Amino acid sequence: MPLIPEEPQIHESAQGPRATPASGRTAPTPRPVPGPRPVAPPRPGRPGPVRPMPAQRTPREPVVAAPGSSVPAAAPAAATPKIQLIPASAEGALDAAEEAVDLLLESGRAPGEVLVITTGQPHPWAAHELSFGETAYWAQLDAGDDVFYADASVVGRAKSRPVVVVAVNGGSDTVATALPLALGRAGTLLIVCGDPQQINSVLGAGV
């Protein structure tokens, strides 16, 4: 005879007695503990895991000058480029400058970082490029892709470059003005190829 649906049969569990649930609440089914769980990513609107704050630096106490004394000002960063002198005659200054450029390129300097200035006869490259007009000539300086050669008479128009090489190959009347201008165009290094006595008389103790 079939069972009445309103009165289902209840069988005892084969796994032992179950925990008695609290009144009005169903006891949850126990789950296996898999071990430590990774920190869940923060949800929108909920803060993530709290991280330790980095240690704060202790602010320095301001330097207060005592009465009658003065606080020395901070020394400004050195902006004067290093000067290197390569002894050479007026006839050999251009060759010495070419060798200096080769060494600079071999040491890793980019060609566009080097500017070569001549005080006497212009460099053959400059003479050749000027034959195509000054516009094309100065455009190569603006491009900054290669070593640029300029005459001392136009060095004031040349832009600054990290390294400036000066070949004192004549033009004694222009050396006195060309060297200070070249020093102003050099970012980190000025190399002067020529007579040491003449160069020292212009640049003084900086050489």
mmCIF file of N, CA and C in Angstrom, residues 11 70 74 156:
data_model
loop_
_atom_site.group_PDB
_atom_site.id
_atom_site.type_symbol
_atom_site.label_atom_id
_atom_site.label_comp_id
_atom_site.label_asym_id
_atom_site.label_seq_id
_atom_site.Cartn_x
_atom_site.Cartn_y
_atom_site.Cartn_z
ATOM 1 N N HIS A 11 14.295 8.284 7.869
ATOM 2 C CA HIS A 11 15.277 7.239 8.140
ATOM 3 C C HIS A 11 16.411 7.811 8.973
ATOM 4 N N SER A 70 76.264 84.267 10.023
ATOM 5 C CA SER A 70 75.510 84.098 8.791
ATOM 6 C C SER A 70 75.559 82.635 8.377
ATOM 7 N N ALA A 74 73.880 77.503 -0.076
ATOM 8 C CA ALA A 74 74.219 76.245 -0.749
ATOM 9 C C ALA A 74 75.003 76.540 -2.014
ATOM 10 N N GLY A 156 79.065 82.509 -32.912
ATOM 11 C CA GLY A 156 77.995 83.095 -32.119
ATOM 12 C C GLY A 156 76.624 82.630 -32.561
#
